[in-house]
Each structure stands twice: as structure tokens, then as C-alpha cells.
Amino acid sequence: MLQKRIDDQPSISPEMVREAQGILHQHLKKVGLKQTAQRDTILRTFLETREHLSTDELHRLVKKKDPKIGYTTVYRTLKLLAECGLASEVAFHDGIARYEHQYNRRSHHHMVCTDCGSSVEFFSNEVERLEQDIGRKYHYLTTRHTFQIYGVCEDCRKKNGVRRLV
Amino acid sequence: MLQKRIDDQPSISPEMVREAQGILHQHLKKVGLKQTAQRDTILRTFLETREHLSTDELHRLVKKKDPKIGYTTVYRTLKLLAECGLASEVAFHDGIARYEHQYNRRSHHHMVCTDCGSSVEFFSNEVERLEQDIGRKYHYLTTRHTFQIYGVCEDCRKKNGVRRLV
DNA sequence: GGTGATCTTGAAAATGAAATTCAAATTCAG
DNA sequence: CTGAATTTGAATTTCATTTTCAAGATCACC
């Protein structure tokens, strides 16, 4: 899946990787699980990405570093990372679970082109505030939200003329 | 799945059902498909609900009216209804596709309790405006958006004490 | 450093919702 | 009416996800 960058951020630094590993190791200890080389490799690979990765896509990247690591381990580690806040699920609408790392990144949302599948990220403080407001109003203790906009990007509109105006 | 009503709206009127059937029939004709008693029954049953229904849940309701209607037909009809705008998918986070009818209802969003699965609906003009704004900014022709808030409702917090603060 | 209870791993199997298949039944244009 | 085309629904297939299990790795305790 393509992604158009709106703002280029530097790729993650070694210190950040170390800090993220610290977070993971602390979480593992807390819930009585063990550190393993596989889990560290998967975390490092994950941090190096800036896409929205399916388990399968991450597994493919991980195998380049250690071909012996299996799909199941990637799948389980991704859940662990989500548990300790290092990863978060982004559900697009295609029946595949995707994850992205939130490490040192501003909270953001996605606008997805329903034609070509490319996406842009955008930021909105209003949405964050809205989560708080609505939660307070109906007495929910909110933990997170999802906000996606679907539409057709400029390129696809040019490519397809007016046919696709839905 | 439970749903706490925030505002009770009258259930759908006969005229609205007729109008909805008109929309479906027109759509069927347009794409070269045929009217059937099953499709009408499924539409009528669907319009009588105000929940977010999975295919399975709607199938169960439909069977009360006509036990011979199968799951597959409900599944396919729901896709048809979505095609002509009578139904829209609401993706919560549990891997099950749900639909709700938009017929004569204000655009709204959902806040879902991650503990008990109940949900409240809320309205926000800000979110609608945001779709427009962001679309304009990045030159997307937007068609729709999804916005869900996840959290723990008051009841579950009381029930579970502080254990579940996530 | 051992040691062993516990956890991890990963291939394979199971699961389950969604999607497809196919033969019999139904629709509808002419 | 007729028949070409579509629909139906049980059964099957698909495919991402989740679980299982036996062999291997980890680490708390000595």
C-alpha cells in the first residue's frame, strides 16, 4: 500500500530504539513473560517502518533479518507491542489488521483513497478534544478512538475523469 | 450487542418503508437484477431495527418472518442495500461486519465500551466539518468517514472497580 | 554456572466470518 | 406463456486469524 508523506520525519534514532526496547522489556517482566531475541528483532524491524503494516508485511521484513522467525511469532509480538502501547491498530476497511508504531510520533489520523488505496496522514487537535468531550458527556473513560476519512485523491480523479464521483 | 439509547426516535413509518423499497427496486433495475420477495422481506426487517446488526443477527430476525430465507441471501442483500445507500457498514473493532440503516437518520457516530460491548450514539457537526476541511486541504473528494471512540462505560467501571483502567 | 519450572517458538491445524459454487427455483421481457 | 437470465440457499471454499503442541530457550533460584 502506497503512502504519500505529508511531513517527512527522520527515521527512528538508536536511542529511541533502546527506549522502546526498555518499554517492551519492562512490560514483559510485568506480565511474567520472557525476553527473547525474536521479540527484539521484531520490535526493531517494526520501529524502522513508517507504514501501516499487516502482520504478513511485517513478517516479510522480519524474515530478511532472521529467516527463521515465523509468522506466528510476529503475530504474537505485534499483540504484545500493542499491549504496551508501542504499536496501535489502524483498521482500514479491507478486512486486514494493520499496525503502526506510535513511538515518538504525534497522534494522527488517516485519509484513504478508495480507488488506489494510498493514504495521507493528518493531524487534528479537535478530534482529540472531541474524544474527551464526548467521553465526559456520557460518562465513559475513553482510551482511544479511530477516525478515518474515505475519498478519492486528486490523481485518481484526474485518471478517471468524473466517472468515479460516487 | 446492547445499545443504550441517547435519543429515542419513532420507529420507521410505512411511507418510509415504501420509499426505501422504491430506492431498492430502482437500484435493482439499474444494475439489471430482479425484485424478489426475499429481498423485500430482508429490507423491511432491516428497516425495523435500530441496532448495528451483523449479517447473522439480521438473518435471525429475518427467519422469524420467513424461516426459509438463508444466511447467504441476507448476506448478499445487505451488500445490495449498502450499494444503493440504504445501509452502511459500521466497523467496530471485533472483526464482524455490522450494518445500520441510514434511512431518515441524522449522521452520527459511536462510542463503544470495550468491556461489555454496549455503545452510545452521538452527534457532532465538528466531525462533518472536519471531513470537508481535511479533504479540501489535501485535494481529496471525500465520500465518508468513520469515527469511533473506545472506552469503558460507567457501569463497567463500577462493576470492575479500578482494575480495568487500562 | 547449573537446574528445572515456565515460557517461547513455529509448523501445522483449527477457527470462523466472508465469499463463492451450483443445481433447482423464480423472475420477467417479449 | 415461454425461456433466458437471475436468484436462492445449502454446502463448500477461502483466507486471515487464532490455537495447539512438542521441541527449544529463558531466567529465578540455588
Short mmCIF file of C-alpha atoms (C1' of nucleotides) in Angstrom, two decimals:
data_model
loop_
_atom_site.label_atom_id
_atom_site.label_comp_id
_atom_site.label_asym_id
_atom_site.label_seq_id
_atom_site.Cartn_x
_atom_site.Cartn_y
_atom_site.Cartn_z
CA MET A 1 0.00 0.00 0.00
CA LEU A 2 1.32 3.37 -1.03
CA GLN A 3 1.52 6.25 1.32
CA LYS A 4 2.01 9.85 0.44
CA ARG A 5 4.12 11.61 3.00
CA ILE A 6 2.77 14.87 4.24
CA ASP A 7 5.64 15.63 6.57
CA ASP A 8 8.86 13.75 6.44
CA GLN A 9 10.14 12.84 9.82
CA PRO A 10 13.61 11.46 10.42
CA SER A 11 13.70 7.70 10.81
CA ILE A 12 13.89 6.50 14.35
CA SER A 13 17.14 7.03 16.26
CA PRO A 14 19.18 4.38 18.12
CA GLU A 15 18.29 5.95 21.46
CA MET A 16 14.62 5.69 20.64
CA VAL A 17 15.02 2.04 19.72
CA ARG A 18 16.72 1.46 23.04
CA GLU A 19 13.97 3.26 24.90
CA ALA A 20 11.30 1.29 23.08
CA GLN A 21 13.06 -1.94 23.93
CA GLY A 22 13.14 -0.79 27.54
CA ILE A 23 9.38 -0.31 27.43
CA LEU A 24 8.87 -3.76 25.95
CA HIS A 25 11.21 -5.45 28.44
CA GLN A 26 9.51 -3.74 31.34
CA HIS A 27 6.12 -4.84 30.04
CA LEU A 28 7.33 -8.42 29.60
CA LYS A 29 8.59 -8.50 33.16
CA LYS A 30 5.36 -7.00 34.44
CA VAL A 31 3.20 -9.69 32.88
CA GLY A 32 5.66 -12.50 33.63
CA LEU A 33 6.92 -13.14 30.12
CA LYS A 34 10.46 -13.52 28.88
CA GLN A 35 12.81 -11.52 26.72
CA THR A 36 13.80 -13.22 23.51
CA ALA A 37 15.99 -12.36 20.55
CA GLN A 38 12.98 -12.82 18.26
CA ARG A 39 10.89 -10.27 20.10
CA ASP A 40 13.71 -7.75 19.97
CA THR A 41 14.27 -8.31 16.27
CA ILE A 42 10.59 -7.88 15.55
CA LEU A 43 10.40 -4.68 17.60
CA ARG A 44 13.45 -3.22 15.87
CA THR A 45 12.14 -4.07 12.43
CA PHE A 46 8.79 -2.59 13.30
CA LEU A 47 10.30 0.67 14.55
CA GLU A 48 12.18 1.10 11.30
CA THR A 49 8.95 1.27 9.34
CA ARG A 50 6.66 4.19 8.82
CA GLU A 51 3.88 2.38 7.03
CA HIS A 52 0.73 0.71 8.21
CA LEU A 53 1.83 -2.88 8.24
CA SER A 54 -0.18 -6.04 8.22
CA THR A 55 1.21 -8.97 10.18
CA ASP A 56 2.16 -10.56 6.92
CA GLU A 57 4.03 -7.50 5.67
CA LEU A 58 5.98 -7.16 8.89
CA HIS A 59 6.75 -10.85 8.84
CA ARG A 60 8.24 -10.43 5.39
CA LEU A 61 10.51 -7.63 6.65
CA VAL A 62 11.47 -9.56 9.76
CA LYS A 63 12.49 -12.59 7.72
CA LYS A 64 15.13 -10.51 5.96
CA LYS A 65 16.86 -10.10 9.31
CA ASP A 66 16.19 -13.60 10.62
CA PRO A 67 14.61 -16.04 8.19
CA LYS A 68 13.84 -18.48 10.96
CA ILE A 69 11.30 -16.21 12.66
CA GLY A 70 7.81 -17.45 11.89
CA TYR A 71 4.55 -15.72 11.14
CA THR A 72 3.03 -16.77 14.44
CA THR A 73 5.76 -15.12 16.46
CA VAL A 74 5.36 -11.86 14.56
CA TYR A 75 1.63 -12.07 15.08
CA ARG A 76 2.01 -12.61 18.81
CA THR A 77 4.69 -9.99 19.26
CA LEU A 78 2.59 -7.41 17.48
CA LYS A 79 -0.13 -8.04 20.05
CA LEU A 80 2.43 -7.61 22.82
CA LEU A 81 3.60 -4.34 21.33
CA ALA A 82 0.03 -3.14 21.15
CA GLU A 83 -0.46 -4.12 24.79
CA CYS A 84 2.39 -1.94 25.98
CA GLY A 85 1.49 0.95 23.73
CA LEU A 86 4.36 0.63 21.25
CA ALA A 87 2.05 -0.33 18.41
CA SER A 88 -1.51 0.56 17.64
CA GLU A 89 -4.00 -1.00 15.34
CA VAL A 90 -5.22 1.01 12.41
CA ALA A 91 -8.29 -0.58 10.92
CA PHE A 92 -8.76 0.42 7.32
CA HIS A 93 -11.75 -1.15 5.70
CA ASP A 94 -10.33 -4.16 3.92
CA GLY A 95 -10.51 -6.92 6.50
CA ILE A 96 -6.80 -6.94 7.27
CA ALA A 97 -5.44 -5.81 10.63
CA ARG A 98 -2.70 -3.23 10.34
CA TYR A 99 -0.37 -1.81 12.91
CA GLU A 100 1.78 1.28 13.12
CA HIS A 101 4.22 2.35 15.77
CA GLN A 102 3.28 5.40 17.75
CA TYR A 103 6.75 5.77 19.12
CA ASN A 104 7.64 9.43 19.30
CA ARG A 105 5.02 10.37 16.79
CA ARG A 106 2.19 12.81 17.14
CA SER A 107 -1.25 11.29 17.23
CA HIS A 108 -2.63 11.42 13.73
CA HIS A 109 -5.38 10.14 11.52
CA HIS A 110 -5.72 8.79 8.03
CA MET A 111 -7.48 9.72 4.86
CA VAL A 112 -7.63 6.79 2.47
CA CYS A 113 -8.23 6.83 -1.27
CA THR A 114 -10.83 4.20 -2.07
CA ASP A 115 -9.55 3.98 -5.62
CA CYS A 116 -5.82 3.43 -5.34
CA GLY A 117 -5.53 2.66 -1.62
CA SER A 118 -2.95 5.36 -0.94
CA SER A 119 -3.34 7.39 2.21
CA VAL A 120 -2.35 10.66 3.77
CA GLU A 121 -1.87 11.30 7.45
CA PHE A 122 -3.29 14.39 9.05
CA PHE A 123 -3.31 15.90 12.50
CA SER A 124 -6.24 17.37 14.34
CA ASN A 125 -6.36 18.53 17.91
CA GLU A 126 -10.11 18.89 17.52
CA VAL A 127 -10.53 15.15 17.28
CA GLU A 128 -8.55 14.60 20.46
CA ARG A 129 -10.64 17.18 22.24
CA LEU A 130 -13.82 15.63 20.92
CA GLU A 131 -12.86 12.26 22.43
CA GLN A 132 -12.54 13.95 25.81
CA ASP A 133 -15.77 15.91 25.45
CA ILE A 134 -17.94 13.03 24.33
CA GLY A 135 -16.44 10.73 26.94
CA ARG A 136 -17.20 13.19 29.69
CA LYS A 137 -20.73 13.76 28.43
CA TYR A 138 -21.71 10.09 28.52
CA HIS A 139 -19.51 9.07 31.44
CA TYR A 140 -17.13 6.88 29.52
CA LEU A 141 -13.49 6.61 30.47
CA THR A 142 -12.15 6.85 26.93
CA THR A 143 -8.98 5.10 25.89
CA ARG A 144 -8.70 5.73 22.19
CA HIS A 145 -10.59 6.48 19.04
CA THR A 146 -10.43 5.81 15.34
CA PHE A 147 -11.04 8.42 12.71
CA GLN A 148 -10.65 7.73 9.04
CA ILE A 149 -11.81 9.71 6.06
CA TYR A 150 -12.50 7.92 2.80
CA GLY A 151 -12.49 9.61 -0.57
CA VAL A 152 -10.81 9.80 -3.94
CA CYS A 153 -7.44 11.50 -4.29
CA GLU A 154 -6.58 14.09 -6.91
CA ASP A 155 -4.54 11.68 -9.04
CA CYS A 156 -7.35 9.16 -9.28
CA ARG A 157 -9.88 11.83 -10.15
CA LYS A 158 -7.68 13.03 -13.00
CA LYS A 159 -7.05 9.47 -14.11
CA ASN A 160 -10.74 8.54 -14.11
CA GLY A 161 -12.39 11.77 -15.13
CA VAL A 162 -15.77 12.31 -13.50
CA ARG A 163 -16.81 8.69 -13.71
CA ARG A 164 -15.88 7.91 -10.14
CA LEU A 165 -17.61 10.69 -8.27
CA VAL A 166 -19.63 8.11 -6.31
CA MET B 1 -24.99 -6.37 21.48
CA LEU B 2 -26.66 -3.92 23.79
CA GLN B 3 -27.21 -0.35 22.91
CA LYS B 4 -28.07 2.47 25.21
CA ARG B 5 -30.41 4.89 23.56
CA ILE B 6 -29.46 8.51 23.79
CA ASP B 7 -32.44 9.82 21.90
CA ASP B 8 -35.45 7.75 21.14
CA GLN B 9 -36.69 8.20 17.64
CA PRO B 10 -40.01 6.84 16.41
CA SER B 11 -39.67 3.57 14.52
CA ILE B 12 -39.81 3.87 10.78
CA SER B 13 -43.16 4.69 9.14
CA PRO B 14 -44.93 2.73 6.38
CA GLU B 15 -44.33 5.53 3.90
CA MET B 16 -40.62 5.40 4.61
CA VAL B 17 -40.59 1.66 4.09
CA ARG B 18 -42.30 2.18 0.77
CA GLU B 19 -39.84 4.84 -0.23
CA ALA B 20 -36.91 2.64 0.75
CA GLN B 21 -38.33 -0.21 -1.28
CA GLY B 22 -38.64 2.19 -4.19
CA ILE B 23 -34.96 3.02 -3.87
CA LEU B 24 -34.03 -0.65 -3.77
CA HIS B 25 -36.22 -1.56 -6.74
CA GLN B 26 -34.82 1.31 -8.77
CA HIS B 27 -31.30 0.19 -7.94
CA LEU B 28 -32.09 -3.39 -8.89
CA LYS B 29 -33.45 -2.31 -12.23
CA LYS B 30 -30.46 -0.09 -12.83
CA VAL B 31 -27.95 -2.90 -12.35
CA GLY B 32 -30.12 -5.48 -14.12
CA LEU B 33 -31.18 -7.53 -11.12
CA LYS B 34 -34.60 -8.74 -10.14
CA GLN B 35 -37.09 -7.99 -7.42
CA THR B 36 -37.79 -10.86 -5.11
CA ALA B 37 -39.94 -11.43 -2.07
CA GLN B 38 -36.82 -12.35 -0.08
CA ARG B 39 -35.09 -9.07 -0.82
CA ASP B 40 -38.18 -7.12 0.20
CA THR B 41 -38.57 -9.08 3.42
CA ILE B 42 -34.94 -8.53 4.29
CA LEU B 43 -35.19 -4.80 3.60
CA ARG B 44 -38.34 -4.47 5.69
CA THR B 45 -36.84 -6.37 8.58
CA PHE B 46 -33.71 -4.29 8.38
CA LEU B 47 -35.62 -1.01 8.43
CA GLU B 48 -37.45 -2.05 11.58
CA THR B 49 -34.22 -2.25 13.52
CA ARG B 50 -32.24 0.48 15.11
CA GLU B 51 -29.22 -1.55 16.12
CA HIS B 52 -25.94 -2.24 14.46
CA LEU B 53 -26.63 -5.66 13.07
CA SER B 54 -24.26 -8.33 11.92
CA THR B 55 -25.37 -10.45 8.99
CA ASP B 56 -26.03 -13.25 11.41
CA GLU B 57 -28.21 -11.12 13.69
CA LEU B 58 -30.27 -9.82 10.81
CA HIS B 59 -30.62 -13.34 9.47
CA ARG B 60 -32.05 -14.42 12.79
CA LEU B 61 -34.66 -11.63 12.65
CA VAL B 62 -35.48 -12.35 9.02
CA LYS B 63 -36.08 -16.02 9.76
CA LYS B 64 -38.90 -15.05 12.12
CA LYS B 65 -40.76 -13.63 9.13
CA ASP B 66 -39.72 -16.28 6.65
CA PRO B 67 -37.81 -19.27 8.01
CA LYS B 68 -36.84 -20.37 4.54
CA ILE B 69 -34.62 -17.35 3.86
CA GLY B 70 -30.99 -18.37 4.18
CA TYR B 71 -27.94 -16.67 5.56
CA THR B 72 -26.39 -16.25 2.14
CA THR B 73 -29.34 -14.28 0.84
CA VAL B 74 -29.26 -11.94 3.81
CA TYR B 75 -25.53 -11.51 3.31
CA ARG B 76 -25.95 -10.67 -0.35
CA THR B 77 -28.95 -8.40 0.16
CA LEU B 78 -27.11 -6.43 2.81
CA LYS B 79 -24.41 -5.74 0.23
CA LEU B 80 -27.07 -4.62 -2.22
CA LEU B 81 -28.57 -2.29 0.37
CA ALA B 82 -25.16 -0.82 1.04
CA GLU B 83 -24.68 -0.32 -2.69
CA CYS B 84 -27.79 1.79 -3.03
CA GLY B 85 -27.16 3.71 0.16
CA LEU B 86 -29.90 2.18 2.28
CA ALA B 87 -27.41 0.51 4.61
CA SER B 88 -23.97 1.49 5.73
CA GLU B 89 -21.24 -0.53 7.31
CA VAL B 90 -20.18 0.32 10.81
CA ALA B 91 -16.90 -1.35 11.63
CA PHE B 92 -16.41 -1.78 15.33
CA HIS B 93 -13.23 -3.48 16.32
CA ASP B 94 -14.24 -7.09 16.70
CA GLY B 95 -13.85 -8.48 13.21
CA ILE B 96 -17.55 -8.68 12.48
CA ALA B 97 -19.14 -6.52 9.79
CA ARG B 98 -22.16 -4.63 11.03
CA TYR B 99 -24.71 -2.61 9.16
CA GLU B 100 -27.18 0.04 10.13
CA HIS B 101 -29.78 1.76 8.06
CA GLN B 102 -29.24 5.43 7.43
CA TYR B 103 -32.77 5.91 6.31
CA ASN B 104 -34.05 9.21 7.61
CA ARG B 105 -31.50 9.37 10.37
CA ARG B 106 -29.01 12.07 11.20
CA SER B 107 -25.38 11.21 10.61
CA HIS B 108 -23.96 10.01 13.89
CA HIS B 109 -21.01 8.26 15.46
CA HIS B 110 -20.42 5.60 18.04
CA MET B 111 -18.69 5.25 21.35
CA VAL B 112 -18.15 1.61 22.24
CA CYS B 113 -17.44 0.07 25.64
CA THR B 114 -14.52 -2.32 25.27
CA ASP B 115 -15.67 -4.22 28.32
CA CYS B 116 -19.31 -5.04 27.72
CA GLY B 117 -19.65 -4.10 24.05
CA SER B 118 -22.52 -1.69 24.56
CA SER B 119 -22.45 1.52 22.61
CA VAL B 120 -23.87 5.01 22.60
CA GLU B 121 -24.50 7.13 19.57
CA PHE B 122 -23.51 10.74 19.46
CA PHE B 123 -23.76 13.58 17.00
CA SER B 124 -21.08 16.03 16.09
CA ASN B 125 -21.17 18.65 13.41
CA GLU B 126 -17.50 19.24 14.02
CA VAL B 127 -16.63 15.84 12.62
CA GLU B 128 -18.61 16.51 9.47
CA ARG B 129 -16.88 19.84 9.06
CA LEU B 130 -13.50 18.24 9.65
CA GLU B 131 -14.11 15.79 6.80
CA GLN B 132 -14.71 18.72 4.48
CA ASP B 133 -11.72 20.71 5.75
CA ILE B 134 -9.20 17.91 5.56
CA GLY B 135 -10.47 16.81 2.17
CA ARG B 136 -10.08 20.30 0.79
CA LYS B 137 -6.62 20.68 2.27
CA TYR B 138 -5.23 17.54 0.63
CA HIS B 139 -7.36 17.67 -2.50
CA TYR B 140 -9.42 14.59 -1.80
CA LEU B 141 -13.02 14.34 -2.86
CA THR B 142 -14.31 12.84 0.36
CA THR B 143 -17.21 10.44 0.43
CA ARG B 144 -17.47 9.35 4.04
CA HIS B 145 -15.61 8.86 7.25
CA THR B 146 -15.59 6.63 10.28
CA PHE B 147 -15.22 7.89 13.80
CA GLN B 148 -15.44 5.66 16.82
CA ILE B 149 -14.43 6.28 20.38
CA TYR B 150 -13.45 3.33 22.56
CA GLY B 151 -13.55 3.35 26.31
CA VAL B 152 -15.15 1.85 29.40
CA CYS B 153 -18.67 2.81 30.35
CA GLU B 154 -19.74 3.86 33.82
CA ASP B 155 -21.44 0.56 34.63
CA CYS B 156 -18.38 -1.49 33.80
CA ARG B 157 -16.14 0.80 35.83
CA LYS B 158 -18.39 0.38 38.84
CA LYS B 159 -18.61 -3.36 38.27
CA ASN B 160 -14.87 -3.79 37.96
CA GLY B 161 -13.55 -1.20 40.36
CA VAL B 162 -10.27 0.34 39.24
CA ARG B 163 -8.87 -2.87 37.84
CA ARG B 164 -9.80 -2.07 34.28
CA LEU B 165 -8.44 1.42 33.88
CA VAL B 166 -6.17 0.22 31.05
"C1'" DG C 1 27.50 -21.55 36.44
"C1'" DG C 2 23.85 -25.31 36.77
"C1'" DT C 3 19.00 -26.74 37.06
"C1'" DG C 4 14.33 -27.09 36.25
"C1'" DA C 5 9.88 -24.89 36.04
"C1'" DT C 6 7.96 -21.91 32.94
"C1'" DC C 7 7.64 -19.59 28.80
"C1'" DT C 8 8.60 -19.33 23.71
"C1'" DT C 9 8.74 -20.85 19.22
"C1'" DG C 10 6.95 -22.04 14.76
"C1'" DA C 11 4.82 -25.51 11.84
"C1'" DA C 12 0.56 -27.27 11.46
"C1'" DA C 13 -4.17 -27.45 12.44
"C1'" DA C 14 -8.41 -25.17 13.82
"C1'" DT C 15 -11.48 -21.47 13.68
"C1'" DG C 16 -14.90 -18.53 11.87
"C1'" DA C 17 -16.62 -14.79 9.07
"C1'" DA C 18 -16.86 -13.77 4.39
"C1'" DA C 19 -17.23 -15.17 -0.26
"C1'" DT C 20 -18.22 -18.50 -3.88
"C1'" DT C 21 -20.38 -22.54 -6.15
"C1'" DC C 22 -24.03 -24.97 -8.26
"C1'" DA C 23 -28.36 -27.10 -9.22
"C1'" DA C 24 -33.09 -26.15 -8.57
"C1'" DA C 25 -36.47 -22.45 -8.33
"C1'" DT C 26 -38.05 -17.95 -9.62
"C1'" DT C 27 -38.47 -13.71 -12.29
"C1'" DC C 28 -39.86 -11.02 -16.13
"C1'" DA C 29 -39.36 -9.26 -21.04
"C1'" DG C 30 -41.33 -10.26 -25.14
"C1'" DC D 1 -46.79 -18.35 -21.82
"C1'" DT D 2 -42.03 -19.19 -22.62
"C1'" DG D 3 -37.32 -19.36 -21.92
"C1'" DA D 4 -33.17 -16.78 -21.00
"C1'" DA D 5 -31.34 -14.84 -17.14
"C1'" DT D 6 -31.22 -14.23 -12.34
"C1'" DT D 7 -31.93 -15.84 -7.53
"C1'" DT D 8 -31.81 -18.88 -3.86
"C1'" DG D 9 -29.71 -21.37 -0.09
"C1'" DA D 10 -27.10 -25.36 1.41
"C1'" DA D 11 -22.69 -26.61 1.03
"C1'" DT D 12 -18.15 -25.59 0.05
"C1'" DT D 13 -14.15 -22.71 -0.28
"C1'" DT D 14 -11.27 -19.06 1.06
"C1'" DC D 15 -8.27 -16.70 3.89
"C1'" DA D 16 -6.81 -14.02 7.87
"C1'" DT D 17 -6.59 -15.00 12.47
"C1'" DT D 18 -6.03 -17.84 16.44
"C1'" DT D 19 -4.85 -22.03 18.85
"C1'" DT D 20 -2.26 -26.29 19.59
"C1'" DC D 21 1.68 -28.84 20.83
"C1'" DA D 22 6.23 -30.73 21.05
"C1'" DA D 23 10.87 -29.16 20.99
"C1'" DG D 24 13.81 -25.41 22.40
"C1'" DA D 25 15.06 -21.16 25.16
"C1'" DT D 26 14.89 -18.29 29.28
"C1'" DC D 27 15.69 -16.98 33.90
"C1'" DA D 28 14.86 -17.27 39.08
"C1'" DC D 29 16.89 -19.70 42.36
"C1'" DC D 30 20.45 -22.18 44.21
#
